[in-house]
Structure formats: C-alpha cells, structure tokens
C-alpha cells in the first residue's frame, strides 16, 4: 500500500502571442527561476494566444506575455518578460517582500 503523496505543486500559466523575443525571454526566465527556487514542485503551461485566443478571457489577459499563478491560490499575475527576478519571486510569493 503506497502512502498518499502530498503534492505542493505550483501551477503556472504563461500567456504568449507567438514566439516573439519577449515571449521566449519570459519562458526562459520563468524556467530558470522555477528550477532555482521550486525544483520538482512546479508545472508550466504555455498558452499561445495566436493559436487559442479564446483562452485569454478566462484569466482576463490584457497584455502579453503574462504569467498567471493558478496554484497556490490566490491567483497572481505578472506582466512582461520576467527579467526582474526579484520582482517575479516577490510577485509569485516565492520570496517574501
């Protein structure tokens, strides 16, 4: 009998519009921060609004790229290429302000 595993997962959703330099930078930065601070604890879903524009409405996406933290709640959003690590970590509440 296996013990029930408690997953403390972070679910992150990155909204982009095609493979623009800004979108690529945002994803690269996000992966780097997650590997450094949330190793094995996160899942990144990339949503390309050129392919699925209808998905922007659900998370009320107004700018691209936008990162949305779905889990843990509350939902948080960060707009831009995520190049400011401190801002991203505080914004996602990985690091206290």
PDB file of C-alpha atoms in Angstrom:
ATOM      1  CA  UNK A   1       0.000   0.000   0.000  1.00  0.00           C
ATOM      2  CA  UNK A   2       1.520   3.299  -1.084  1.00  0.00           C
ATOM      3  CA  UNK A   3       1.333   6.345   1.152  1.00  0.00           C
ATOM      4  CA  UNK A   4      -0.681   9.161  -0.331  1.00  0.00           C
ATOM      5  CA  UNK A   5       1.743  11.677  -1.736  1.00  0.00           C
ATOM      6  CA  UNK A   6       1.022  15.294  -0.898  1.00  0.00           C
ATOM      7  CA  UNK A   7       1.828  17.451  -3.897  1.00  0.00           C
ATOM      8  CA  UNK A   8       2.695  21.013  -3.136  1.00  0.00           C
ATOM      9  CA  UNK A   9       2.699  21.960  -6.764  1.00  0.00           C
ATOM     10  CA  UNK A  10       2.877  25.375  -8.303  1.00  0.00           C
ATOM     11  CA  UNK A  11       0.755  25.699 -11.421  1.00  0.00           C
ATOM     12  CA  UNK A  12       1.967  28.486 -13.615  1.00  0.00           C
ATOM     13  CA  UNK A  13       0.471  29.565 -16.895  1.00  0.00           C
ATOM     14  CA  UNK A  14       2.395  31.762 -19.309  1.00  0.00           C
ATOM     15  CA  UNK A  15       0.343  33.537 -21.949  1.00  0.00           C
ATOM     16  CA  UNK A  16       2.269  34.481 -25.090  1.00  0.00           C
ATOM     17  CA  UNK A  17       1.448  35.512 -28.668  1.00  0.00           C
ATOM     18  CA  UNK A  18       3.727  33.549 -30.954  1.00  0.00           C
ATOM     19  CA  UNK A  19       7.468  33.094 -30.496  1.00  0.00           C
ATOM     20  CA  UNK A  20       8.354  36.750 -30.038  1.00  0.00           C
ATOM     21  CA  UNK A  21      11.698  37.591 -28.406  1.00  0.00           C
ATOM     22  CA  UNK A  22       9.813  38.860 -25.344  1.00  0.00           C
ATOM     23  CA  UNK A  23       7.797  35.646 -25.036  1.00  0.00           C
ATOM     24  CA  UNK A  24      10.888  33.458 -25.434  1.00  0.00           C
ATOM     25  CA  UNK A  25      12.737  35.545 -22.826  1.00  0.00           C
ATOM     26  CA  UNK A  26       9.798  35.290 -20.426  1.00  0.00           C
ATOM     27  CA  UNK A  27       9.694  31.489 -20.704  1.00  0.00           C
ATOM     28  CA  UNK A  28      13.479  31.170 -20.350  1.00  0.00           C
ATOM     29  CA  UNK A  29      13.465  33.368 -17.246  1.00  0.00           C
ATOM     30  CA  UNK A  30      10.494  31.546 -15.745  1.00  0.00           C
ATOM     31  CA  UNK A  31      12.101  28.120 -16.197  1.00  0.00           C
ATOM     32  CA  UNK A  32      15.332  29.370 -14.645  1.00  0.00           C
ATOM     33  CA  UNK A  33      13.597  30.783 -11.541  1.00  0.00           C
ATOM     34  CA  UNK A  34      11.477  27.666 -11.118  1.00  0.00           C
ATOM     35  CA  UNK A  35      14.498  25.379 -11.322  1.00  0.00           C
ATOM     36  CA  UNK A  36      16.341  27.510  -8.769  1.00  0.00           C
ATOM     37  CA  UNK A  37      13.505  28.012  -6.294  1.00  0.00           C
ATOM     38  CA  UNK A  38      10.775  25.409  -6.929  1.00  0.00           C
ATOM     39  CA  UNK A  39      12.681  22.400  -8.266  1.00  0.00           C
ATOM     40  CA  UNK A  40      10.327  19.472  -8.796  1.00  0.00           C
ATOM     41  CA  UNK A  41       7.405  21.464  -7.405  1.00  0.00           C
ATOM     42  CA  UNK A  42       6.061  23.246 -10.441  1.00  0.00           C
ATOM     43  CA  UNK A  43       4.285  22.860 -13.754  1.00  0.00           C
ATOM     44  CA  UNK A  44       4.421  25.460 -16.510  1.00  0.00           C
ATOM     45  CA  UNK A  45       1.692  25.626 -19.114  1.00  0.00           C
ATOM     46  CA  UNK A  46       2.379  27.886 -22.085  1.00  0.00           C
ATOM     47  CA  UNK A  47      -0.674  29.209 -23.887  1.00  0.00           C
ATOM     48  CA  UNK A  48      -0.172  30.792 -27.291  1.00  0.00           C
ATOM     49  CA  UNK A  49      -2.999  33.232 -27.874  1.00  0.00           C
ATOM     50  CA  UNK A  50      -2.333  33.227 -31.615  1.00  0.00           C
ATOM     51  CA  UNK A  51      -3.492  29.590 -31.566  1.00  0.00           C
ATOM     52  CA  UNK A  52      -6.124  29.825 -28.798  1.00  0.00           C
ATOM     53  CA  UNK A  53      -7.275  33.446 -28.437  1.00  0.00           C
ATOM     54  CA  UNK A  54     -10.426  32.368 -26.589  1.00  0.00           C
ATOM     55  CA  UNK A  55      -8.324  31.339 -23.569  1.00  0.00           C
ATOM     56  CA  UNK A  56      -7.349  34.960 -22.832  1.00  0.00           C
ATOM     57  CA  UNK A  57     -10.796  35.671 -21.441  1.00  0.00           C
ATOM     58  CA  UNK A  58     -10.690  33.071 -18.674  1.00  0.00           C
ATOM     59  CA  UNK A  59      -7.720  34.676 -16.925  1.00  0.00           C
ATOM     60  CA  UNK A  60      -8.560  38.203 -18.155  1.00  0.00           C
ATOM     61  CA  UNK A  61      -5.320  38.619 -20.059  1.00  0.00           C
ATOM     62  CA  UNK A  62      -4.802  42.187 -21.234  1.00  0.00           C
ATOM     63  CA  UNK A  63      -1.105  42.182 -22.134  1.00  0.00           C
ATOM     64  CA  UNK A  64       1.461  39.714 -23.473  1.00  0.00           C
ATOM     65  CA  UNK A  65       3.427  37.980 -22.097  1.00  0.00           C
ATOM     66  CA  UNK A  66       1.544  37.481 -18.832  1.00  0.00           C
ATOM     67  CA  UNK A  67       2.368  34.909 -16.189  1.00  0.00           C
ATOM     68  CA  UNK A  68      -0.520  33.620 -14.086  1.00  0.00           C
ATOM     69  CA  UNK A  69      -0.038  31.656 -10.879  1.00  0.00           C
ATOM     70  CA  UNK A  70      -3.084  29.367 -10.642  1.00  0.00           C
ATOM     71  CA  UNK A  71      -1.902  27.290  -7.681  1.00  0.00           C
ATOM     72  CA  UNK A  72      -1.312  28.002  -4.854  1.00  0.00           C
ATOM     73  CA  UNK A  73      -4.191  30.422  -4.557  1.00  0.00           C
ATOM     74  CA  UNK A  74      -4.807  33.333  -4.609  1.00  0.00           C
ATOM     75  CA  UNK A  75      -4.229  33.779  -8.329  1.00  0.00           C
ATOM     76  CA  UNK A  76      -1.440  36.237  -9.104  1.00  0.00           C
ATOM     77  CA  UNK A  77      -0.382  37.817 -12.397  1.00  0.00           C
ATOM     78  CA  UNK A  78       2.875  39.270 -13.629  1.00  0.00           C
ATOM     79  CA  UNK A  79       3.126  41.061 -16.960  1.00  0.00           C
ATOM     80  CA  UNK A  80       6.296  41.335 -19.043  1.00  0.00           C
ATOM     81  CA  UNK A  81       9.379  39.322 -19.949  1.00  0.00           C
ATOM     82  CA  UNK A  82      10.063  38.370 -16.289  1.00  0.00           C
ATOM     83  CA  UNK A  83      13.624  39.691 -16.481  1.00  0.00           C
ATOM     84  CA  UNK A  84      13.480  41.206 -12.975  1.00  0.00           C
ATOM     85  CA  UNK A  85      13.983  38.100 -10.831  1.00  0.00           C
ATOM     86  CA  UNK A  86      13.295  39.836  -7.519  1.00  0.00           C
ATOM     87  CA  UNK A  87      10.002  41.244  -8.825  1.00  0.00           C
ATOM     88  CA  UNK A  88       8.937  37.834 -10.146  1.00  0.00           C
ATOM     89  CA  UNK A  89       9.815  35.952  -6.936  1.00  0.00           C
ATOM     90  CA  UNK A  90       8.033  38.507  -4.761  1.00  0.00           C
ATOM     91  CA  UNK A  91       5.144  38.752  -7.234  1.00  0.00           C
ATOM     92  CA  UNK A  92       4.610  34.985  -7.193  1.00  0.00           C
ATOM     93  CA  UNK A  93       5.130  34.975  -3.435  1.00  0.00           C
ATOM     94  CA  UNK A  94       8.072  32.564  -3.688  1.00  0.00           C
ATOM     95  CA  UNK A  95      10.098  35.061  -1.693  1.00  0.00           C
ATOM     96  CA  UNK A  96       8.596  37.408   0.917  1.00  0.00           C
ATOM     97  CA  UNK A  97       8.583  41.096   0.012  1.00  0.00           C
TER      98      UNK A  97
END
